[in-house]
CSV table of C-alpha atoms and ligand atoms in Angstrom, one decimal:
chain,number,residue,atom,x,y,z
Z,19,UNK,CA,-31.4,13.5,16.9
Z,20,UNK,CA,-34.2,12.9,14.1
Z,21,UNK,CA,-31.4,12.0,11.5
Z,22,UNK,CA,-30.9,8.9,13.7
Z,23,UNK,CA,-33.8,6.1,13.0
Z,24,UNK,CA,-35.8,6.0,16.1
Z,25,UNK,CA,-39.1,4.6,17.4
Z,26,UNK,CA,-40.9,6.9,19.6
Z,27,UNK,CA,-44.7,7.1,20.9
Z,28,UNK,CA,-46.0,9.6,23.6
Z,29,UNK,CA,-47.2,7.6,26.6
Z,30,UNK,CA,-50.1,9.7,28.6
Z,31,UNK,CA,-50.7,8.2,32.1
Z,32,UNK,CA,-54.0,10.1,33.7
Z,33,UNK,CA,-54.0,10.6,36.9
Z,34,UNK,CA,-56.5,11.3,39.1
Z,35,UNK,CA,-55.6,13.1,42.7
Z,36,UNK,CA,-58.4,13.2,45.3
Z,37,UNK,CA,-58.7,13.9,48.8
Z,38,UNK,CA,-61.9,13.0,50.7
Z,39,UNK,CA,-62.6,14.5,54.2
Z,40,UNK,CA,-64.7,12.7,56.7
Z,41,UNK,CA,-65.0,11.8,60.3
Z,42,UNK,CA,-65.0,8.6,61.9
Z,43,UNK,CA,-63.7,6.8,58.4
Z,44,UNK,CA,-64.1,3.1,59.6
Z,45,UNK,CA,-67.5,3.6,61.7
Z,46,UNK,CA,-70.0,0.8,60.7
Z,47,UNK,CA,-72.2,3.1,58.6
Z,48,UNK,CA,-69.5,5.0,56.7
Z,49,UNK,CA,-69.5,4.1,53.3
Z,50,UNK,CA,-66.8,6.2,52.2
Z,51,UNK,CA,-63.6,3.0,52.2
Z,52,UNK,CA,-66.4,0.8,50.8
Z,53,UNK,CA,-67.1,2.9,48.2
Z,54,UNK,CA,-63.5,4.1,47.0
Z,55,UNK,CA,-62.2,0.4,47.2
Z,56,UNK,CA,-65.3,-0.8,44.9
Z,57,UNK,CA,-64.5,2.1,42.5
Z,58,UNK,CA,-62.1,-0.3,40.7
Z,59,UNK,CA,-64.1,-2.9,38.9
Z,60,UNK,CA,-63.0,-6.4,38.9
Z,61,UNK,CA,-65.6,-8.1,40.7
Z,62,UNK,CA,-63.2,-9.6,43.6
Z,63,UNK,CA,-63.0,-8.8,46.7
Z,64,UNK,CA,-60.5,-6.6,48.0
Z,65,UNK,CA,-57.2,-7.2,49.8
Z,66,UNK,CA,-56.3,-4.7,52.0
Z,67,UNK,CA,-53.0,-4.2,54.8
Z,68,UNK,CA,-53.3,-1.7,57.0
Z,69,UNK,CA,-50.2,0.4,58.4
Z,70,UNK,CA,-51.7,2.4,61.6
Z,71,UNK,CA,-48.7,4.8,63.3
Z,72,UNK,CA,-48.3,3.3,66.5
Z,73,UNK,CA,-48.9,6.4,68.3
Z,74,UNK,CA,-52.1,6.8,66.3
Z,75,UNK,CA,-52.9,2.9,67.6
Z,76,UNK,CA,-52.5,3.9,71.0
Z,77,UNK,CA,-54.4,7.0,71.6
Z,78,UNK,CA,-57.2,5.6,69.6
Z,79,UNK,CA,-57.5,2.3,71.1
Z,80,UNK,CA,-60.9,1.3,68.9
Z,81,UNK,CA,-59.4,1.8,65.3
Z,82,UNK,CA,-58.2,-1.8,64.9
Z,83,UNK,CA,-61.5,-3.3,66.5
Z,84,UNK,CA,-63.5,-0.7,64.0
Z,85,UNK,CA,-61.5,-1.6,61.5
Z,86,UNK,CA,-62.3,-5.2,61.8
Z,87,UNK,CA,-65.9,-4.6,62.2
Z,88,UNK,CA,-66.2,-2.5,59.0
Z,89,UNK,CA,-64.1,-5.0,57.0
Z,90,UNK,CA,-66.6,-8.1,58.6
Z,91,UNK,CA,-69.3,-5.2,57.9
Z,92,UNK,CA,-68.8,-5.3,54.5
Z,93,UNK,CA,-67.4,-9.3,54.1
Z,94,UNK,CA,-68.6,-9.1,50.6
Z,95,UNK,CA,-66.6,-6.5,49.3
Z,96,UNK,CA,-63.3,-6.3,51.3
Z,97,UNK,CA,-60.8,-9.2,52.6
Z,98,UNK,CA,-58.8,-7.6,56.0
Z,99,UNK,CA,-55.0,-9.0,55.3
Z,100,UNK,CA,-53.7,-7.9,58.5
Z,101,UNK,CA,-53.1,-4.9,60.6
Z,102,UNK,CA,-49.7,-3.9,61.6
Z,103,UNK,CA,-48.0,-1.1,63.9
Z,104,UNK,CA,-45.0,0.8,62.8
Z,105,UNK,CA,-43.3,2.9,64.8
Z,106,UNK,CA,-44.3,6.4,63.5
Z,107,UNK,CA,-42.6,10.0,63.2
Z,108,UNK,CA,-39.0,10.6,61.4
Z,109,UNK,CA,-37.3,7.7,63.2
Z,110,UNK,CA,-39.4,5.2,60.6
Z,111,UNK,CA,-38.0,7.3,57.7
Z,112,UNK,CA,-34.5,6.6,59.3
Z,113,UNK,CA,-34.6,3.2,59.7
Z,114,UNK,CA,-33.1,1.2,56.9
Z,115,UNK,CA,-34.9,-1.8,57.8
Z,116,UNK,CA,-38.7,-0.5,57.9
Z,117,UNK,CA,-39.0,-1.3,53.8
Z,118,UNK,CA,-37.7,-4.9,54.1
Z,119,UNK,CA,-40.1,-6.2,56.8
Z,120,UNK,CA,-43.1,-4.3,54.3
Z,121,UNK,CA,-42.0,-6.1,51.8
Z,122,UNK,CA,-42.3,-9.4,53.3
Z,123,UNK,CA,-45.7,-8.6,54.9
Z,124,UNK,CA,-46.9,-7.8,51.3
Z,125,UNK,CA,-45.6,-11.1,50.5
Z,126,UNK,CA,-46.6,-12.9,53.4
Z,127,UNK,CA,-50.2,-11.4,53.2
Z,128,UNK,CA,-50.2,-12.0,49.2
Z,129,UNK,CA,-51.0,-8.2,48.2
Z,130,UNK,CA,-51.0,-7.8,44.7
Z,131,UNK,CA,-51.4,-4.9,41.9
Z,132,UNK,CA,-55.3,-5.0,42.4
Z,133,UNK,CA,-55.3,-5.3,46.7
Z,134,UNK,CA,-55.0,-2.2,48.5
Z,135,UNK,CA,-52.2,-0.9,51.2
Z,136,UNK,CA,-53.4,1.5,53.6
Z,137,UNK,CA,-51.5,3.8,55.6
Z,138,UNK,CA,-53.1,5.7,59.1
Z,139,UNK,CA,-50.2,7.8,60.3
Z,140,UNK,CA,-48.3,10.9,60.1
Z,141,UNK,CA,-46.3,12.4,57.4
Z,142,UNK,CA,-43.8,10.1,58.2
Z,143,UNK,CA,-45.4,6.9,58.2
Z,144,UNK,CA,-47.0,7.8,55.0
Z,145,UNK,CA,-44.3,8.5,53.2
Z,146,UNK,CA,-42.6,5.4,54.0
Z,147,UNK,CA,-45.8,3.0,53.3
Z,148,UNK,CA,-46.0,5.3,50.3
Z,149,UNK,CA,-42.9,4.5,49.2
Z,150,UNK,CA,-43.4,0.3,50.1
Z,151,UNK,CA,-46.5,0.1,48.3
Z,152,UNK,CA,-45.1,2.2,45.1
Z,153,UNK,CA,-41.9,0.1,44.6
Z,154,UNK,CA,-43.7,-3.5,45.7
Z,155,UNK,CA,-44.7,-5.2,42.6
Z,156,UNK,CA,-43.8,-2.3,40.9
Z,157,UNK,CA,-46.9,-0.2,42.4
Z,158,UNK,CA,-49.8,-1.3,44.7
Z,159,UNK,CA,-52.9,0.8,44.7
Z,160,UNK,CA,-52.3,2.7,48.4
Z,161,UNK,CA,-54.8,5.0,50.6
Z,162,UNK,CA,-53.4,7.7,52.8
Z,163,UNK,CA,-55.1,8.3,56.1
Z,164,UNK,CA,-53.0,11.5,57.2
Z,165,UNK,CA,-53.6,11.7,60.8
Z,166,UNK,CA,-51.8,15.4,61.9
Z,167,UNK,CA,-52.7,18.6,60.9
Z,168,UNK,CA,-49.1,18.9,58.6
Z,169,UNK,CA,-49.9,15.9,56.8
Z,170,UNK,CA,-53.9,16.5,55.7
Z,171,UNK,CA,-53.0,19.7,54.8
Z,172,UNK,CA,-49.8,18.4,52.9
Z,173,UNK,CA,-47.7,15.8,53.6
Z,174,UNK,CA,-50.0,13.5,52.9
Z,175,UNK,CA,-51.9,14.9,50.0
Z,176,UNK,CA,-49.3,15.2,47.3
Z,177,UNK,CA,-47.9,12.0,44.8
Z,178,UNK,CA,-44.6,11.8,46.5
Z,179,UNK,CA,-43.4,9.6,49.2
Z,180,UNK,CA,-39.6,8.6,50.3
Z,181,UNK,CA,-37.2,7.4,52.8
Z,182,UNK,CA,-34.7,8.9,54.5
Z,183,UNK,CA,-30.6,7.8,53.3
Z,184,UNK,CA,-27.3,8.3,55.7
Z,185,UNK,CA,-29.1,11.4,57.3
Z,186,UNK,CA,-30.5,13.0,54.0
Z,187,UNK,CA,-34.3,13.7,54.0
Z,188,UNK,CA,-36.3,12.0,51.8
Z,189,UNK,CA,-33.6,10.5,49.4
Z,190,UNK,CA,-34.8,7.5,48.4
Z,191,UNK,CA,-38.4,7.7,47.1
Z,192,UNK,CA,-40.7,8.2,44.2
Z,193,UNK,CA,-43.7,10.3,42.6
Z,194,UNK,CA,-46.5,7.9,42.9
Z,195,UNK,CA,-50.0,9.6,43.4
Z,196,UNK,CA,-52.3,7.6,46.0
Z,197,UNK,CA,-55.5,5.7,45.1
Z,198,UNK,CA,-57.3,8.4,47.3
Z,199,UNK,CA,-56.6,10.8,50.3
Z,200,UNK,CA,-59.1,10.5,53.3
Z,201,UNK,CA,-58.6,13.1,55.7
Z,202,UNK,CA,-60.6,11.5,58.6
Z,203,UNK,CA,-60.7,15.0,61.2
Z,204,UNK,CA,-61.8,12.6,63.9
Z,205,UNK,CA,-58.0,11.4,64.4
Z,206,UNK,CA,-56.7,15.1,65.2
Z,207,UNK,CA,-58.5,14.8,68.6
Z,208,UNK,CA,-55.5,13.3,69.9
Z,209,UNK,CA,-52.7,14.5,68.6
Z,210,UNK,CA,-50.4,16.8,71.1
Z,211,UNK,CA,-50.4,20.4,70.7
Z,212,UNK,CA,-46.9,20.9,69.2
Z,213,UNK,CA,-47.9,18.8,66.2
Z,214,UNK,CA,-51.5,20.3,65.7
Z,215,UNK,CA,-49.5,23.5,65.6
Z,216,UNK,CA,-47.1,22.1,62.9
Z,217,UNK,CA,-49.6,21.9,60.3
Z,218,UNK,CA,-50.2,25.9,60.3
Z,219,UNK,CA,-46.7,26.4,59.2
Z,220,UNK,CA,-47.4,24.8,55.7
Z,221,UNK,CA,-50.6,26.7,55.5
Z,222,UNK,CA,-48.7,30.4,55.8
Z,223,UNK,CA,-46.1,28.7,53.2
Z,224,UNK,CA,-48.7,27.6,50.4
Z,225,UNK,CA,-50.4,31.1,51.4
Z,226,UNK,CA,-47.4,33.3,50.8
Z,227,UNK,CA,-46.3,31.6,47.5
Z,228,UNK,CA,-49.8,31.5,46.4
Z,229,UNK,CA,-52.9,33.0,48.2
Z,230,UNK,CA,-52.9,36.0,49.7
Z,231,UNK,CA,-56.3,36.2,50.6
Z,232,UNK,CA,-55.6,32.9,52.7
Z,233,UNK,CA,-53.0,35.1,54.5
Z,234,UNK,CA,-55.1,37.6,56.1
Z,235,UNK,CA,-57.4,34.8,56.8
Z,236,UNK,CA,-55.2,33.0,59.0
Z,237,UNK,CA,-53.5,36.1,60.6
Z,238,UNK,CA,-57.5,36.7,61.5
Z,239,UNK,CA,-57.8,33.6,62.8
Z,240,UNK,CA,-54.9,33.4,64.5
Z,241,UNK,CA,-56.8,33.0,68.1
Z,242,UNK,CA,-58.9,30.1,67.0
Z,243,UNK,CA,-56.3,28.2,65.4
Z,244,UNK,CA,-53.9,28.5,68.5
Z,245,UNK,CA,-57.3,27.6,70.5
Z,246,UNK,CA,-57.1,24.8,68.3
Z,247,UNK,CA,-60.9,25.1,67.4
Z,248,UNK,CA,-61.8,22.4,65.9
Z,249,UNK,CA,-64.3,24.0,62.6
Z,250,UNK,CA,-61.3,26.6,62.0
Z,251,UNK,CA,-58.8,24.2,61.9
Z,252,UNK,CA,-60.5,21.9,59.4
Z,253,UNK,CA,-61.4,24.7,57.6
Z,254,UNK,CA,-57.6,26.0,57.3
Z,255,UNK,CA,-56.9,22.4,56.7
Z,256,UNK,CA,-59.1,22.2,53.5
Z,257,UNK,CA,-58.1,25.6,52.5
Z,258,UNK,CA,-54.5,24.2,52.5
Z,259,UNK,CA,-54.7,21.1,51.2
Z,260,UNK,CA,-56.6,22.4,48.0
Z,261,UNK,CA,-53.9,24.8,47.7
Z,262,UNK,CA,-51.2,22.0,47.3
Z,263,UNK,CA,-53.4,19.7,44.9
Z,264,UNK,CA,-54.2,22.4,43.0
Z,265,UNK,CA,-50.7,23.3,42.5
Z,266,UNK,CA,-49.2,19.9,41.8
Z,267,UNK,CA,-52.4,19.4,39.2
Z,268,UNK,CA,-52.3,22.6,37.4
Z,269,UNK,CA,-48.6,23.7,37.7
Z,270,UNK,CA,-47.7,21.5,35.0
Z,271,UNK,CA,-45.0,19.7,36.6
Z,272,UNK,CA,-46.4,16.9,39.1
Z,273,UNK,CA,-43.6,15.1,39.1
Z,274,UNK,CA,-40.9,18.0,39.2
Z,275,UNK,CA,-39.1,17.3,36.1
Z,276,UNK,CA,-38.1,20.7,36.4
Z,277,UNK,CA,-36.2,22.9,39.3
Z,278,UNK,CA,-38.9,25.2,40.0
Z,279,UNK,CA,-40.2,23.6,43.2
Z,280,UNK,CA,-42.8,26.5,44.7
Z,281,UNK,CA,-44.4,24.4,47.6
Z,282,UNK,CA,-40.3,23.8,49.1
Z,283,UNK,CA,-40.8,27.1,49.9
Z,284,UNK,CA,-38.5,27.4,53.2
Z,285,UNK,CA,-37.5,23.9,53.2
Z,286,UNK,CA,-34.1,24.5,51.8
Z,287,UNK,CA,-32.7,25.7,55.2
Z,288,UNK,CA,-35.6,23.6,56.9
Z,289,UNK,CA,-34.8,20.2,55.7
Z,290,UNK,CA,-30.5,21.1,56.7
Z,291,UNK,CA,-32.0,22.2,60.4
Z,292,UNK,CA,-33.5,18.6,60.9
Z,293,UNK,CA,-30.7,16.9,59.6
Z,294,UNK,CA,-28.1,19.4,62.3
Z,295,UNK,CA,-30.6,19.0,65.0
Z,296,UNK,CA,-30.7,14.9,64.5
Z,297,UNK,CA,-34.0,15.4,63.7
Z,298,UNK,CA,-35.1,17.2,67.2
Z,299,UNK,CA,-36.7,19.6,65.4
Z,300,UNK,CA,-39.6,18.4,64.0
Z,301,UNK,CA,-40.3,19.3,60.2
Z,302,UNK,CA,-43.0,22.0,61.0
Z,303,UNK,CA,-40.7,23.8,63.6
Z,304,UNK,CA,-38.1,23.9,61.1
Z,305,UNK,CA,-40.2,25.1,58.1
Z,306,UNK,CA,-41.2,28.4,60.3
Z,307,UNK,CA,-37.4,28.7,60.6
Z,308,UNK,CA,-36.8,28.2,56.8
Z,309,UNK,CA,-39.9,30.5,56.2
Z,310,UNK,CA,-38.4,33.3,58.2
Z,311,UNK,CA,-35.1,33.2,56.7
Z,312,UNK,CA,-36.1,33.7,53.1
Z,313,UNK,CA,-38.6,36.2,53.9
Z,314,UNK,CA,-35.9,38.1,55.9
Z,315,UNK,CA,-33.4,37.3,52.7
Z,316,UNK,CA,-36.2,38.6,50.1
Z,317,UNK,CA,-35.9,42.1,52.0
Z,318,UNK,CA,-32.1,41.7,52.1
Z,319,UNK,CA,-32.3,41.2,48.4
Z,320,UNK,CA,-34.9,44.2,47.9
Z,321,UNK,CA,-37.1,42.1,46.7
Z,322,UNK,CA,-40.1,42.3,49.7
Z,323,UNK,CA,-40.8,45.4,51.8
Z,324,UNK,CA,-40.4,45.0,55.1
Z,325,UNK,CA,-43.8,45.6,56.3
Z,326,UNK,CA,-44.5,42.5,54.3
Z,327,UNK,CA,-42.2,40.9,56.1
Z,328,UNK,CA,-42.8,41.8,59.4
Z,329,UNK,CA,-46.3,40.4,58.8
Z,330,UNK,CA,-44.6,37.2,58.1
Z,331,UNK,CA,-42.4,37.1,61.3
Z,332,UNK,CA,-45.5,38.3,63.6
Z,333,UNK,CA,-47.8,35.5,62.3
Z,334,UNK,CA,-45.4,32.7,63.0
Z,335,UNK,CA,-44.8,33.9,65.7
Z,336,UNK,CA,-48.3,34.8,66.9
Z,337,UNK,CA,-48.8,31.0,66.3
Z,338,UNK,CA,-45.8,30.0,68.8
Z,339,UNK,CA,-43.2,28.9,66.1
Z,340,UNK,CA,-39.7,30.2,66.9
Z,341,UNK,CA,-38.4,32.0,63.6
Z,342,UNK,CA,-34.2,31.0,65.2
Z,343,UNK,CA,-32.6,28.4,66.3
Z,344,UNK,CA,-28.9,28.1,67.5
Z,345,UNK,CA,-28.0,25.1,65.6
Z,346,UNK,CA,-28.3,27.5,62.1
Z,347,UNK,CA,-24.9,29.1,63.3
Z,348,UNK,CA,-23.7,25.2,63.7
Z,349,UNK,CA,-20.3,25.1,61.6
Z,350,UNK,CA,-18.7,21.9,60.1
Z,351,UNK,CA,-14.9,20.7,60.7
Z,352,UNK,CA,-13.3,23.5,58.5
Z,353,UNK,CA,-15.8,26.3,59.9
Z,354,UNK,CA,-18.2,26.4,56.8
Z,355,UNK,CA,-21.8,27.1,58.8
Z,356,UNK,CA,-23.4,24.0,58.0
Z,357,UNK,CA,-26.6,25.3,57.1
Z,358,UNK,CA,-25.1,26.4,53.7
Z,359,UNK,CA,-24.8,23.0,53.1
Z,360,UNK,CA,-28.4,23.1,52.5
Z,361,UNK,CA,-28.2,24.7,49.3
Z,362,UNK,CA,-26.3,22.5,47.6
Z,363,UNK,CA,-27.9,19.7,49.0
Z,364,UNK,CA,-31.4,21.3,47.9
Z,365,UNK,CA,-29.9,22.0,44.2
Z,366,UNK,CA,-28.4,18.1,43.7
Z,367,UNK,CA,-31.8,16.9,44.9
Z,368,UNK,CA,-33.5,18.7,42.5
Z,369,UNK,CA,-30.7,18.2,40.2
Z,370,UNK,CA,-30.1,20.9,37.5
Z,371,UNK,CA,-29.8,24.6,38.5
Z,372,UNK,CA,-30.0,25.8,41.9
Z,373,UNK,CA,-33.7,27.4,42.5
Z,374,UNK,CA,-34.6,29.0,45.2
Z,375,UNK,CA,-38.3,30.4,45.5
Z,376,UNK,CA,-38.4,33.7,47.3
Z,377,UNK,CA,-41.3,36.4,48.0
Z,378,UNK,CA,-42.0,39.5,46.2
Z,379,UNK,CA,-44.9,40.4,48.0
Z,380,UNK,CA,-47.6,38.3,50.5
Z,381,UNK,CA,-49.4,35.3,47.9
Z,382,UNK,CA,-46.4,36.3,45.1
Z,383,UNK,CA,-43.3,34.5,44.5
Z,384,UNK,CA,-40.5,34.1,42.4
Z,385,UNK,CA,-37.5,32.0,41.4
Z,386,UNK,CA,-33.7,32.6,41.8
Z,387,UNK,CA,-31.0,30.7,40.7
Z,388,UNK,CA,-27.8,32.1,43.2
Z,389,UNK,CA,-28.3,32.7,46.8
Z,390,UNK,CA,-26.0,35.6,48.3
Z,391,UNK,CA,-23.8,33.1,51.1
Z,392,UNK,CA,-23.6,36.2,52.9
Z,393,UNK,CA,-26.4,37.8,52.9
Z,394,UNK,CA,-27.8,34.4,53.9
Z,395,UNK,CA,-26.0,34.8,57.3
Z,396,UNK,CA,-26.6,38.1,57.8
Z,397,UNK,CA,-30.9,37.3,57.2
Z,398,UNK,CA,-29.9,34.4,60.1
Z,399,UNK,CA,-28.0,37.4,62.2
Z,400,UNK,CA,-31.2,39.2,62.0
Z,401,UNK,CA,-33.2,37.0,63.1
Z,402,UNK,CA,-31.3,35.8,65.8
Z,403,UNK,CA,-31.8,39.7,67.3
Z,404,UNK,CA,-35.4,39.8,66.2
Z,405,UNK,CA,-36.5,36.4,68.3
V,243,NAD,N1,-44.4,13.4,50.8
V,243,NAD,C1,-44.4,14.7,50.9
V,243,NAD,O1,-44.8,15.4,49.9
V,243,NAD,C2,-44.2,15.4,52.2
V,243,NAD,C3,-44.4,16.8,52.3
V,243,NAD,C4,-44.2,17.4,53.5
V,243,NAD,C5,-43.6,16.7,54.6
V,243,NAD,N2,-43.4,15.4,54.4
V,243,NAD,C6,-42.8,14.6,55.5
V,243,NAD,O2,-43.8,14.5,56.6
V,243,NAD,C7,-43.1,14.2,57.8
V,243,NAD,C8,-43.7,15.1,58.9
V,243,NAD,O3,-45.0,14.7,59.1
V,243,NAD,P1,-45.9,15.0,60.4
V,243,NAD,O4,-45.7,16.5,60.7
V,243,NAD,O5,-47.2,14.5,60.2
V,243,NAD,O6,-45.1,14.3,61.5
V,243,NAD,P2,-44.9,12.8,62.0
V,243,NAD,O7,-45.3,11.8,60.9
V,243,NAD,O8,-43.5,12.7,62.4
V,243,NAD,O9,-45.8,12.7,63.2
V,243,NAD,C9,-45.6,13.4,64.4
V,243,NAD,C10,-45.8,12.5,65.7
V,243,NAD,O10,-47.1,12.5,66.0
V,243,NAD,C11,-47.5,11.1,66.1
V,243,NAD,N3,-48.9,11.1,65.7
V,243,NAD,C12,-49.4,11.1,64.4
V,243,NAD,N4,-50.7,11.2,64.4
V,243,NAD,C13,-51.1,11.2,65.7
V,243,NAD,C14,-52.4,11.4,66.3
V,243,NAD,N5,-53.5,11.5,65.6
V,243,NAD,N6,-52.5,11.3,67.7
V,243,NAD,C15,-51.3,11.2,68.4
V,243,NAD,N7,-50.1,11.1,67.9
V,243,NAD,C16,-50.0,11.1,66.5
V,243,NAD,C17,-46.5,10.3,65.3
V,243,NAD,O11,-46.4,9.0,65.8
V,243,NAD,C18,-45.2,11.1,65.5
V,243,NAD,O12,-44.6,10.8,66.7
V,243,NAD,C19,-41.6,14.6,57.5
V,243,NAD,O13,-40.9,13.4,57.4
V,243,NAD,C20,-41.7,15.3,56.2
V,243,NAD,O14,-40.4,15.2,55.5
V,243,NAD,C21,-43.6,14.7,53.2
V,244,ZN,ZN1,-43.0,20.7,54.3
């Protein structure tokens, strides 16, 4: 193309991706939000709308009142907009209409480039805040507040965020890194077993593609974390979600220009499952499935041995996850098994050439480009006898 006249510059945008861990975030006393929201110079006070999970609202009954108090607290600095309450979990990523009535609170609230958005939720509400605060004025500064073990540890400590589109996960969205990450531990107090559970899942994943050192600390722990005690869990919380920044800082592909997508590890098969199960089968449940059926594949393949495997299997399901469901031998109208539809699904998502990451040992992967259709069934077959 350089026989055609053309104008070109390099644009470099730094970006800075930081995840803060505290308790009690909006305690009189805390100066962490003060502090962060100060950190961008322009002498005005700071607008700020707040999106709490209404789940998270209810089972913490204070946070609005200590919310108020901190932003009267510190009157000088920061200018409370308005709290509101979204409904949280995957039913807010489904709902076409959740973006439009954002919007107009941004509008209504006058948020601009320089206020703050701030989201207090689960993955889900994150994601979709996320995704309202990058596309509102073409990008508002936004915090995360992950409030579940999945989304400290990941969901919410990435740069993407997205909606859900006619039943495909996360299909509308963009890569837009948040002004910070605080990972308040005080909010997991609350959250029900199932979900505090659902966070390990993405800790074996990051650990098998990356860590395997991290692997044999979990299987250690395996006690405490399904005692859910509380030190162990934060620390497997940190120990994740630096895992995942890490990755997306120094893999050299934050915002996966490329196909080689590491931390889907599992999700493949995982994202189809929620999709066939209407979205039942909550994201972490389904990632253990995923998980299980590439490991299995990887030895089906010859790629893993299968004492490396059954370590896999044992640990998920020493932490309670089933490694099957029925719905993976769900088939469509002419009798293709849905789940296959995941692949090309995952492939035209990333767009470009199907990759798959698989396992060639614990904390070691690597990329294929073809999955084996049959072999696929045959790891599902195998698991199906194994659970
Ligand atoms: N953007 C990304 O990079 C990324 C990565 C992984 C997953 N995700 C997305 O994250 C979502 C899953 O997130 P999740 O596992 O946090 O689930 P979730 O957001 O669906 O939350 C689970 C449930 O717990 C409730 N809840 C949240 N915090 C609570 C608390 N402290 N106390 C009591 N109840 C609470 C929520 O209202 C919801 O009903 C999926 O939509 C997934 O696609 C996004
Ligand atoms: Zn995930």
């Amino acid at each position: 193309m350089a026989e055609f006249p053309h104008i070109e510059y390099d644009i470099q945008v730094p970006y800075c991706l930081r995840v803060f861990f505290t308790k009690n975030a909006f305690r009189v006393g805390n100066p962490l939000f003060r502090d962060l929201a100060c950190s961008q110079e322009n002498g005005a006070r700071k607008k700020t709308l707040f999106y709490i999970d209404k789940a998270v609202a209810a089972t913490h009954p204070d946070l609005a009142g200590d919310i108020e108090s901190y932003f009267g607290h510190y009157q000088e600095d920061l200018d409370l907009r308005g709290i509101h309450f979204p409904d949280g979990g995957e039913s807010l990523k489904n709902n076409s209409g959740c973006l439009d009535k954002i919007y107009a609170d941004i509008q209504r609230h006058c948020i601009c480039r320089h206020s703050y958005i701030v989201g207090i939720g689960g993955g889900a509400l994150l994601d979709v805040v996320g995704f309202a605060a990058a596309t509102a004025h073409r990008g508002i500064r936004h915090f995360r507040l992950p409030t579940t073990t999945l989304s400290q540890a990941d969901a919410g400590v990435g740069v993407k965020n997205g909606v859900n589109f006619n039943g495909k996960k996360n299909f509308v969205g963009s890569f837009a890194p948040p002004f910070a990450v605080v990972n308040d531990f005080s909010f997991l107090k609350t959250l029900p077993d199932e979900h505090l559970r659902n966070g390990y899942v993405e800790a074996v994943k990051v650990a098998l593609i990356r860590d395997a050192a991290f692997f044999d600390w979990i299987e250690t722990n395996v006690d405490s974390l399904n005692q859910f005690e509380e030190t162990v869990m934060e620390e497997l919380i940190h120990r994740c979600a630096k895992l995942h920044v890490a990755h997306i800082a120094t893999s050299g592909d934050p915002f996966e220009m490329g196909s080689v997508r590491p931390l889907d590890f599992g999700h493949w098969a995982a994202h189809k499952l929620e999709q066939v199960s209407n979205f039942e089968i909550s994201h972490g449940a389904a990632v253990a499935i995923g998980i299980a059926i590439d490991t299995i594949y990887s030895v089906e393949m010859g790629y893993l041995e299968k004492s490396s495997a059954s370590r896999v299997l044992s640990l998920l399901t020493r932490l309670n996850f089933r490694i099957y469901s029925s719905l993976l031998e769900k088939r469509g109208d002419r009798g293709y098994p849905l789940i296959l539809e995941g692949l090309e699904e995952f492939r035209e998502h990333l767009g470009g050439r199907l990759t798959i990451t698989l396992l060639k040992n614990i904390g070691s992967r690597f990329e294929v480009h073809e999955m084996n259709e049959e072999l696929v069934l045959k790891s599902i077959e195998r698991l199906k006898t194994l659970a």
